[in-house]
Short mmCIF file of C-alpha atoms and ligand atoms in Angstrom, two decimals:
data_model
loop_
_atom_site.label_atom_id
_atom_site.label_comp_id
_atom_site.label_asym_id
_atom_site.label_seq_id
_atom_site.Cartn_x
_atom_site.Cartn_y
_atom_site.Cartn_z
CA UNK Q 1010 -22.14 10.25 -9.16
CA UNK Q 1011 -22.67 7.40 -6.72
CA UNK Q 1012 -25.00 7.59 -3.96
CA UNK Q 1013 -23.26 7.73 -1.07
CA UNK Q 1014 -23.54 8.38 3.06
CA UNK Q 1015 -22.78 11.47 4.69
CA UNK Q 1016 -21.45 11.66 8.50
CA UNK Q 1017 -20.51 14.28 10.37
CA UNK Q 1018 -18.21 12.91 13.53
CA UNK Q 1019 -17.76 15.22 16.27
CA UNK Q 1020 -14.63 13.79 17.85
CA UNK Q 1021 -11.62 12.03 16.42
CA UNK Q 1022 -12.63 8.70 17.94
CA UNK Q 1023 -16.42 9.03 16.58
CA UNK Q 1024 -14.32 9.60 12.73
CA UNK Q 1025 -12.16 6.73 13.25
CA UNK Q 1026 -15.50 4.48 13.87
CA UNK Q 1027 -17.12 5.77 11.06
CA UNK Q 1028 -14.08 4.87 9.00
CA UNK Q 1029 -14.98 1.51 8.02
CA UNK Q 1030 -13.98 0.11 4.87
CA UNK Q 1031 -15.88 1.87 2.11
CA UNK Q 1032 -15.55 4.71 3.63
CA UNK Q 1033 -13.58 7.98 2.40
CA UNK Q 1034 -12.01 10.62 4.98
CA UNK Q 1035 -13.25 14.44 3.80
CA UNK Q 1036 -11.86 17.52 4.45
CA UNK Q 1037 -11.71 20.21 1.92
CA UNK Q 1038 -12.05 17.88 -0.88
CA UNK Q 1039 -10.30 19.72 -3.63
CA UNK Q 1040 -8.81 16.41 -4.83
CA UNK Q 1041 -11.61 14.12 -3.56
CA UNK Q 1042 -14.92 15.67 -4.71
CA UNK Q 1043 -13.45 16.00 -8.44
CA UNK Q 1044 -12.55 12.32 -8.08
CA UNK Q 1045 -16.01 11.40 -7.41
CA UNK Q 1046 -17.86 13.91 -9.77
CA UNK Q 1047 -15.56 11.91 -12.32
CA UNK Q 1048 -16.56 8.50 -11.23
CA UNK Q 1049 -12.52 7.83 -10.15
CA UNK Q 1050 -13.54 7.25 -6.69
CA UNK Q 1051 -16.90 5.91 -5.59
CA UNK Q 1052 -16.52 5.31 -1.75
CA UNK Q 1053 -19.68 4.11 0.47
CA UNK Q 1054 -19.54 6.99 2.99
CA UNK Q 1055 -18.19 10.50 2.91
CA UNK Q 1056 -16.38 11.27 6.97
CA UNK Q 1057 -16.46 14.85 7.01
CA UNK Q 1058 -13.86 15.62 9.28
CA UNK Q 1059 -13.20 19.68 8.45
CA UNK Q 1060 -15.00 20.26 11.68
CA UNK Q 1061 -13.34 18.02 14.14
CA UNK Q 1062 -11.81 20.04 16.93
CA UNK Q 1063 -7.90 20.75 17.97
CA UNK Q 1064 -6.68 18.81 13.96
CA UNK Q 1065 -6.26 22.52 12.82
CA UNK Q 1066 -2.99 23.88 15.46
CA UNK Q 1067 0.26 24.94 14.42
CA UNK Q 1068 2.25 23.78 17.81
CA UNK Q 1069 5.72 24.52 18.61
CA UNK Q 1070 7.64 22.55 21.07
CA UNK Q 1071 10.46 24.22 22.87
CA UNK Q 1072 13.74 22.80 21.09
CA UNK Q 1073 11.94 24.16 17.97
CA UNK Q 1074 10.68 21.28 16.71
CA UNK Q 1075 6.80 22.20 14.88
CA UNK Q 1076 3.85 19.71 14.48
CA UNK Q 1077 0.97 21.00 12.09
CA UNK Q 1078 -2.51 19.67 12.61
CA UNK Q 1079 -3.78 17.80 9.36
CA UNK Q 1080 -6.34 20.69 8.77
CA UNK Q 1081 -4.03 23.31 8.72
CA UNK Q 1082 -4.54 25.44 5.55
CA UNK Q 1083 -1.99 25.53 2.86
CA UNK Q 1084 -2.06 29.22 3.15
CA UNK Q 1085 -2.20 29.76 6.94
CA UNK Q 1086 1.13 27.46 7.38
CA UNK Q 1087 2.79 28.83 4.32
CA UNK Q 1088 1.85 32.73 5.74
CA UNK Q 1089 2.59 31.79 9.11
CA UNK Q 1090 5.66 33.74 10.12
CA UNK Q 1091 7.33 31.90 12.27
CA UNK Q 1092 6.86 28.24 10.35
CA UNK Q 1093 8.40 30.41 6.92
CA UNK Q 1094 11.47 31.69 9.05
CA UNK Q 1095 12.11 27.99 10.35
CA UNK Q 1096 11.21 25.67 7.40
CA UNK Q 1097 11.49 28.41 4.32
CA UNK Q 1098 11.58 25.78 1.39
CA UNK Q 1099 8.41 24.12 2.71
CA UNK Q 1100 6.89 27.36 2.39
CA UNK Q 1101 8.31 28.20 -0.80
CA UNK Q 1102 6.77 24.88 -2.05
CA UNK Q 1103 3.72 25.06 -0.48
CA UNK Q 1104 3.03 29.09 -2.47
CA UNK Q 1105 4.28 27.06 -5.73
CA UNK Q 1106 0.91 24.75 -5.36
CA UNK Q 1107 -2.61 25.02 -7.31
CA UNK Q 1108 -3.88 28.68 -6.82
CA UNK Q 1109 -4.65 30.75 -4.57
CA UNK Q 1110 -8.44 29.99 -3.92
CA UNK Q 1111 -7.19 26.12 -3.59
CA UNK Q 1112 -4.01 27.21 -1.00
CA UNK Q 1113 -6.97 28.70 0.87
CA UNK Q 1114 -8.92 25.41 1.30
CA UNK Q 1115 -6.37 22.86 0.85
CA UNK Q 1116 -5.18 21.24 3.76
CA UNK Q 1117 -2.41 19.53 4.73
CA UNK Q 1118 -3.08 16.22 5.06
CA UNK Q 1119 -5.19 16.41 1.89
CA UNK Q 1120 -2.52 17.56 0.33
CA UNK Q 1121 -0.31 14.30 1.64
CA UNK Q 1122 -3.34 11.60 0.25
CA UNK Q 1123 -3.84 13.37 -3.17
CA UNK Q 1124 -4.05 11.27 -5.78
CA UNK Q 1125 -1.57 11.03 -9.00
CA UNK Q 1126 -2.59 13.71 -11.87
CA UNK Q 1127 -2.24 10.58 -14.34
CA UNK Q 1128 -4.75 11.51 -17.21
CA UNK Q 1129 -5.76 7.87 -17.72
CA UNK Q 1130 -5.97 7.21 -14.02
CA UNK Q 1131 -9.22 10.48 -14.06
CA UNK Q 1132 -10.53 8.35 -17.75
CA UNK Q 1133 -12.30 5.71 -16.40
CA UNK Q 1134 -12.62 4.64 -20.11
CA UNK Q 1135 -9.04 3.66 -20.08
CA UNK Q 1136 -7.11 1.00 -18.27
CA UNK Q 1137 -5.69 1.80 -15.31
CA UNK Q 1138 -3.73 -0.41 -12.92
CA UNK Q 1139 -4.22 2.00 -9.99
CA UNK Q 1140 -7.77 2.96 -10.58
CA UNK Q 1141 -8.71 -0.31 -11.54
CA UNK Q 1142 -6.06 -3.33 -10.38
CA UNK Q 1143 -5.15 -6.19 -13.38
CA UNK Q 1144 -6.97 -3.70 -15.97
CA UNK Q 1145 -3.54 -2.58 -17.14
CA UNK Q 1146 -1.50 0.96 -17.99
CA UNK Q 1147 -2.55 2.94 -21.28
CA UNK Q 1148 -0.04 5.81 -20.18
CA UNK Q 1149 2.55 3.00 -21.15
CA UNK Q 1150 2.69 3.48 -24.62
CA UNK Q 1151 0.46 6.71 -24.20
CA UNK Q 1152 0.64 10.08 -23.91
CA UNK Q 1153 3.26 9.76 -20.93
CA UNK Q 1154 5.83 12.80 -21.53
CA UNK Q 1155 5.28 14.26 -17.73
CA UNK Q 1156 5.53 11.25 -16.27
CA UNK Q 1157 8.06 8.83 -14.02
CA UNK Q 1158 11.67 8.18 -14.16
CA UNK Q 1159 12.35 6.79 -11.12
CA UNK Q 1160 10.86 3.86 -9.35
CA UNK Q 1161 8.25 2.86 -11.71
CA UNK Q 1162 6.97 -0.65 -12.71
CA UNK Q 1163 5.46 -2.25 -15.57
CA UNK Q 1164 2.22 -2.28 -13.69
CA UNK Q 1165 2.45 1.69 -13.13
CA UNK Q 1166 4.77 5.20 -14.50
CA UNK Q 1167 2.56 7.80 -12.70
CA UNK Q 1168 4.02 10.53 -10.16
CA UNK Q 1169 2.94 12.55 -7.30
CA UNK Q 1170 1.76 15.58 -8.31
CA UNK Q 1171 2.51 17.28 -4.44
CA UNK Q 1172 5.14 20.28 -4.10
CA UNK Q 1173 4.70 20.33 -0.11
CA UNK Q 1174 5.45 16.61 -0.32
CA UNK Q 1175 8.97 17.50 -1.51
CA UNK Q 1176 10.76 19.16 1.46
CA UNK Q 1177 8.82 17.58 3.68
CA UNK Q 1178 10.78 14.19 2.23
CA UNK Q 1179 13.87 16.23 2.57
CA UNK Q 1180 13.21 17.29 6.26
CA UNK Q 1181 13.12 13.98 8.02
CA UNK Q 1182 9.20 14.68 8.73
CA UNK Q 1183 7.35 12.20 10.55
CA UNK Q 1184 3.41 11.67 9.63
CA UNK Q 1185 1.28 10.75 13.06
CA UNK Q 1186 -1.95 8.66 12.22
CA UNK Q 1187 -4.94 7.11 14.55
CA UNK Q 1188 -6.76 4.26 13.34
CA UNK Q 1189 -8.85 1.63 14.48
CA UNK Q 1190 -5.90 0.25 16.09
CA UNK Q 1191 -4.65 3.45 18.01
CA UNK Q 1192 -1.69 5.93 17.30
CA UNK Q 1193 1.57 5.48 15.24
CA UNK Q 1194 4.08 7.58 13.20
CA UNK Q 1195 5.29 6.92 10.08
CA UNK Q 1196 8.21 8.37 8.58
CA UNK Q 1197 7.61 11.02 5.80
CA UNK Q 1198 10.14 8.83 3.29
CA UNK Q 1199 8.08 5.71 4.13
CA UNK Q 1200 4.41 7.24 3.18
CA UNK Q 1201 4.54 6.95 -0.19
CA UNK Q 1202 4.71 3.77 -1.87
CA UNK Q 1203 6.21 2.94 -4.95
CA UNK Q 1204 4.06 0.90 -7.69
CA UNK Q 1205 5.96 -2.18 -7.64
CA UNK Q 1206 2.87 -5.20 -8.55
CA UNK Q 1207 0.65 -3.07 -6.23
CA UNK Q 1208 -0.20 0.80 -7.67
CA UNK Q 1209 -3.22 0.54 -6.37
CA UNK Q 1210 -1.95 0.63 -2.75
CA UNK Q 1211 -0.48 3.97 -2.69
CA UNK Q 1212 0.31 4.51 0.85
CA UNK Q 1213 1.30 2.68 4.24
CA UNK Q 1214 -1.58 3.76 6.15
CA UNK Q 1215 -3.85 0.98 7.38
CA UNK Q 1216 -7.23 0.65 6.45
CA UNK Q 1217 -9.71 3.34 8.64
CA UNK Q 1218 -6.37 5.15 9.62
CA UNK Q 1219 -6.49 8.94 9.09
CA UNK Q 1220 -2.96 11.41 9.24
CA UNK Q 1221 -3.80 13.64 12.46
CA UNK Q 1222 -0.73 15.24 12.19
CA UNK Q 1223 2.92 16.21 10.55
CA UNK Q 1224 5.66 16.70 12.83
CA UNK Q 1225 8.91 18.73 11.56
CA UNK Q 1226 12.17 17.90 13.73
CA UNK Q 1227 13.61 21.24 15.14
CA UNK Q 1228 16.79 19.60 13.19
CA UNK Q 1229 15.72 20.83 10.34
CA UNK Q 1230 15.64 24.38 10.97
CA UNK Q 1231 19.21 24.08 11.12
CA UNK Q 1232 19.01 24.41 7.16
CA UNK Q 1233 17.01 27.33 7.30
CA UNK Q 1234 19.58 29.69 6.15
CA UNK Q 1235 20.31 27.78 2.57
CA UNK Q 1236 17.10 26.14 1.76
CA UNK Q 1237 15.24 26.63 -1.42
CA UNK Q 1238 12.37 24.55 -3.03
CA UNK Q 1239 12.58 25.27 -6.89
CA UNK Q 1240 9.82 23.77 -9.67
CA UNK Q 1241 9.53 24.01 -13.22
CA UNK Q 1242 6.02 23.91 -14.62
CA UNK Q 1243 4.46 24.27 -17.81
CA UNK Q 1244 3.22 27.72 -16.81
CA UNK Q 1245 4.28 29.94 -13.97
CA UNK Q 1246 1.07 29.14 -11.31
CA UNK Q 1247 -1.30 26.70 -11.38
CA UNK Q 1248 0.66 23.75 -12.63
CA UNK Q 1249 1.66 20.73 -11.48
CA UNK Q 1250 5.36 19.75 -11.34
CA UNK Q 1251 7.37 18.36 -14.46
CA UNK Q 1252 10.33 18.07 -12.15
CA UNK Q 1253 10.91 19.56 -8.90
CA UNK Q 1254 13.95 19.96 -7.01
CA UNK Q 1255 14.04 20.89 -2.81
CA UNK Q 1256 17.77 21.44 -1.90
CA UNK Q 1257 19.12 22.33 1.92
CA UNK Q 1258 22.45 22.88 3.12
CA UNK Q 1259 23.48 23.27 6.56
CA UNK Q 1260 27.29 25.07 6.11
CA UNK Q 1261 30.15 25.15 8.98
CA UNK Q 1262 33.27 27.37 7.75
CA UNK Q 1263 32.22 27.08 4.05
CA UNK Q 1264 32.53 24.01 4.08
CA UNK Q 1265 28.67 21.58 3.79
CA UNK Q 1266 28.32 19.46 6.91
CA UNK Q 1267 25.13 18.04 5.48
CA UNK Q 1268 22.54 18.31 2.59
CA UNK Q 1269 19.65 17.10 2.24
CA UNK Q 1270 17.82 16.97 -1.29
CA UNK Q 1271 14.59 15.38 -2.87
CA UNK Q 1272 13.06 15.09 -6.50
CA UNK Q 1273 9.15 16.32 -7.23
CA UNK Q 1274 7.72 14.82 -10.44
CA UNK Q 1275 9.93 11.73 -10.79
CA UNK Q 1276 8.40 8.90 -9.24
CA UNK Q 1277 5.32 7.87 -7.44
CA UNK Q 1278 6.54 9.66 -4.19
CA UNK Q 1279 9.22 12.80 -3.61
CA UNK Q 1280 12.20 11.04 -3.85
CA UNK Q 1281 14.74 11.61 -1.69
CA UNK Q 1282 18.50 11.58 -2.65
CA UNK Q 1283 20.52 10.45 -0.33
CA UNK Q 1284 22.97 9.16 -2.07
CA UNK Q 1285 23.31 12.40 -3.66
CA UNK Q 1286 23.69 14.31 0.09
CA UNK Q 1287 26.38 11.52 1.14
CA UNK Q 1288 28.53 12.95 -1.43
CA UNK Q 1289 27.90 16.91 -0.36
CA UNK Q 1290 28.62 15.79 3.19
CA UNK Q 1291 32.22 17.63 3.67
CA UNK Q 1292 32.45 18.79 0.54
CA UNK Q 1293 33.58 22.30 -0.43
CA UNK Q 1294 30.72 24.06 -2.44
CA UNK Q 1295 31.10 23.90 -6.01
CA UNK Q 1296 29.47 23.45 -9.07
CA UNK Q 1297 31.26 20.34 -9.98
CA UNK Q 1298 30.10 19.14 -6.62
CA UNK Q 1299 26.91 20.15 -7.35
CA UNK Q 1300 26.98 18.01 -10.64
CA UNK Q 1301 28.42 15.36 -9.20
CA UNK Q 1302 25.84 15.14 -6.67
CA UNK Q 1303 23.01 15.43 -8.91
CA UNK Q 1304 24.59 12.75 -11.55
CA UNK Q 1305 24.37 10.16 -8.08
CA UNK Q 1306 20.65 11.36 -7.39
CA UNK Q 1307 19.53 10.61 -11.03
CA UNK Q 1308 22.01 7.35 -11.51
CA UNK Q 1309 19.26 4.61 -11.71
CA UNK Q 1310 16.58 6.93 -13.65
CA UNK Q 1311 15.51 5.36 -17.12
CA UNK Q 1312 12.56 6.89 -19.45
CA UNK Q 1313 9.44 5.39 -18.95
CA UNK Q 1314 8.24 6.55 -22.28
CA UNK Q 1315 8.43 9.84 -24.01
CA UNK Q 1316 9.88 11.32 -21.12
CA UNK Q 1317 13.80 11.10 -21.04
CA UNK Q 1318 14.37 14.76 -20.83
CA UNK Q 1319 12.79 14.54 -17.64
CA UNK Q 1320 16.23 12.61 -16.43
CA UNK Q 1321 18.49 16.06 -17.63
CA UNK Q 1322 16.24 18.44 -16.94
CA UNK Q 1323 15.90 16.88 -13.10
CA UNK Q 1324 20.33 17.08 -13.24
CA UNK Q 1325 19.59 20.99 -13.91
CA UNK Q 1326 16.95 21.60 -11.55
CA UNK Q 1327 18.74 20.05 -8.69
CA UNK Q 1328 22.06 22.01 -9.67
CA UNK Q 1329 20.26 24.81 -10.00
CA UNK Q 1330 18.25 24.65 -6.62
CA UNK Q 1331 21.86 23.94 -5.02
CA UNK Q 1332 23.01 27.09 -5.88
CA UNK Q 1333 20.46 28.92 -5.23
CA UNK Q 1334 20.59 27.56 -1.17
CA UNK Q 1335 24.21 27.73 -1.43
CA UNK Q 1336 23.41 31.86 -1.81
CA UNK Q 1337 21.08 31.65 0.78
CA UNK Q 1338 17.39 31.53 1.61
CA UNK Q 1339 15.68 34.95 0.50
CA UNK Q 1340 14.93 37.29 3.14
CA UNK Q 1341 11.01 36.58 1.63
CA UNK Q 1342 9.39 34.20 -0.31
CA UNK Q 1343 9.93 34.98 -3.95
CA UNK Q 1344 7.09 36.56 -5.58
CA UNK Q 1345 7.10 33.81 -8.26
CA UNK Q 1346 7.36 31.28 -5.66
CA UNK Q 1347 9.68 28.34 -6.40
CA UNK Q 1348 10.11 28.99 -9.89
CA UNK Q 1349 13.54 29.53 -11.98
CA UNK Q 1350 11.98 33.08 -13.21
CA UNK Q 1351 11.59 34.58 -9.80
CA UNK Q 1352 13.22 37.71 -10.02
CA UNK Q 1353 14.54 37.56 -6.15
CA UNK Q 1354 18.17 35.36 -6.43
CA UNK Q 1355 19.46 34.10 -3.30
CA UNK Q 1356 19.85 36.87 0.15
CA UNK Q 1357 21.19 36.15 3.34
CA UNK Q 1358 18.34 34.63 6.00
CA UNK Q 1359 19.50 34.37 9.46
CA UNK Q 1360 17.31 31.69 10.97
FE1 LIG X 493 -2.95 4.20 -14.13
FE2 LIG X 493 -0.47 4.43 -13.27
FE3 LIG X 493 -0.88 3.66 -15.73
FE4 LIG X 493 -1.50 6.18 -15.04
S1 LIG X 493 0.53 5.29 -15.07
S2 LIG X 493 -2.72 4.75 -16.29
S3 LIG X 493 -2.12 5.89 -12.90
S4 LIG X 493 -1.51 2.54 -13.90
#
């Protein structure tokens, strides 16, 4: 490992001046300290902001709308009772995520600025145009079975590895960040960057800006009552996504007045669908609806490799995560959360 500074800020301002370029933000480092044991990441100067004051608040306005501190804990926001009853697929996704012992530390914007799970991009013996810019990509023509359909370049195929990500995508949620410059918002969709020339620019934040906070519209709750995030993994906890599906329907007369719907594991950001909800908007539940509309969100998807399956199995998932909102957000978050082998189906959840 590098040698590197240590700071400590004590206010928000004090951690945006200590910033600079170089410099890498630290909270509960469950992505970041592996990253630098590995030699991925090799920044200047560590920021330790876990300890900054007020960045750890789950605050609820009155229309309903929710805005989570970026040190909230994966488990305290996915436990917290009234956050599960409003937004129950970002719940659902978050209790799909790492383990336990990592839910517990995690935070959430940690969880926003993880890095892809890309085995070349943690090899720093192979090229890598995201690690390393103009080196080039050995997952293309690699081992590259898990990884992008949609969006990818030449330059890049690798995916976000986040579940929370997913519904958050869905949800219309807007990011707040401070930087040297002040305070902006970003919306959630426009995070995330696709490769394009540029994988190593993986984000829209500024350099020296930091996420202070995620805001969820009280909108959104309006889905409540048919929202599901469902994930298939290679094993049932403690696996990253190979696709990923979160599905909402907000339903007037049985009839869907709007959907919303997003992709995990299929491109270098959750990828929303909204060509896909255009479709469900006024349509009569069904499953050829429900095909039709996943057909639209997968229409431009190609292999990048090994990894066609991906494009069918992300049809199913979405399908399947359809019905399951169409039947209703359980009454509790399955005990296998997010996965097709929960044993709890779909109950009736009055938000
Ligand atoms: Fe690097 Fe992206 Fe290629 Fe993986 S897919 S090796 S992250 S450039």
């Amino acid at each position: 490992m590098n040698r590197f500074d240590y700071v400590r800020p004590t206010s928000l301002a004090e951690a945006i001046a200590a910033g600079r370029e170089g410099s890498a933000f630290l909270a509960a480092g469950t992505n970041l300290l592996d990253l630098m044991k590995g030699g991925v990441e090799r920044p200047e100067r560590l920021v330790d902001i876990s300890r900054l004051p007020g960045l750890d608040a789950i605050e609820w306005s009155a229309d309903g709308a929710v805005r989570i501190g970026t040190l909230v804990r994966n488990a305290d926001l996915a436990y917290d009772a009234r956050f599960q009853k409003a937004f129950p697929a970002v719940a659902e996704a978050l209790l799909s995520g790492a383990s336990a012992q990592l839910r517990n530390a995690a935070t959430l914007g940690g969880n926003l600025m993880q890095r892809t799970r890309c085995p070349y991009f943690y090899d720093v013996a192979s090229a890598c145009n995201r690690r390393a810019p103009g080196s080039g990509c050995d997952a293309i023509g690699g081992e590259n079975r898990l990884h992008a359909v949609l969006g990818w370049s030449e330059h890049c195929i690798a995916t976000h590895p986040s579940d929370l990500c997913v519904p958050l995508s869905a949800l219309d949620a807007m990011v707040e960040v401070e930087g040297p410059h002040g305070r902006r918002e970003i919306a959630f969709e426009a995070l995330h960057l696709l490769p394009g020339e540029t994988p190593a620019r993986e984000t829209a934040l500024a350099p020296g800006e930091l996420i202070v906070a995620v805001r969820l519209p009280a909108e959104a709750a309006a889905f409540a009552g048919h929202a599901r995030y469902l994930k298939l993994r290679e094993r049932t906890s403690y696996a990253f996504a190979v696709v990923s599906a979160a599905a909402a329907l907000r339903l007037e007369d049985g009839v869907i007045r709007e959907a919303r719907l997003a992709l995990g594991g299929v491109a270098a950001k959750p990828w929303r669908a909204r060509d896909a909800e255009a479709m469900l908007a006024g349509a009569s539940p069904s499953p050829e609806a429900f095909a039709g509309a996943a057909e639209a969100a997968l229409a431009d998807a190609r292999p990048s490799g090994e990894n066609g399956f991906k494009i069918e199995l992300a049809r199913r998932i979405l399908v399947r995560a359809l019905s399951l909102a169409l039947q209703g957000t359980p009454e509790q978050t399955p005990a296998l959360p997010a996965s097709p082998f929960a044993p709890t189906s779909g109950a009736s959840h009055v938000a």
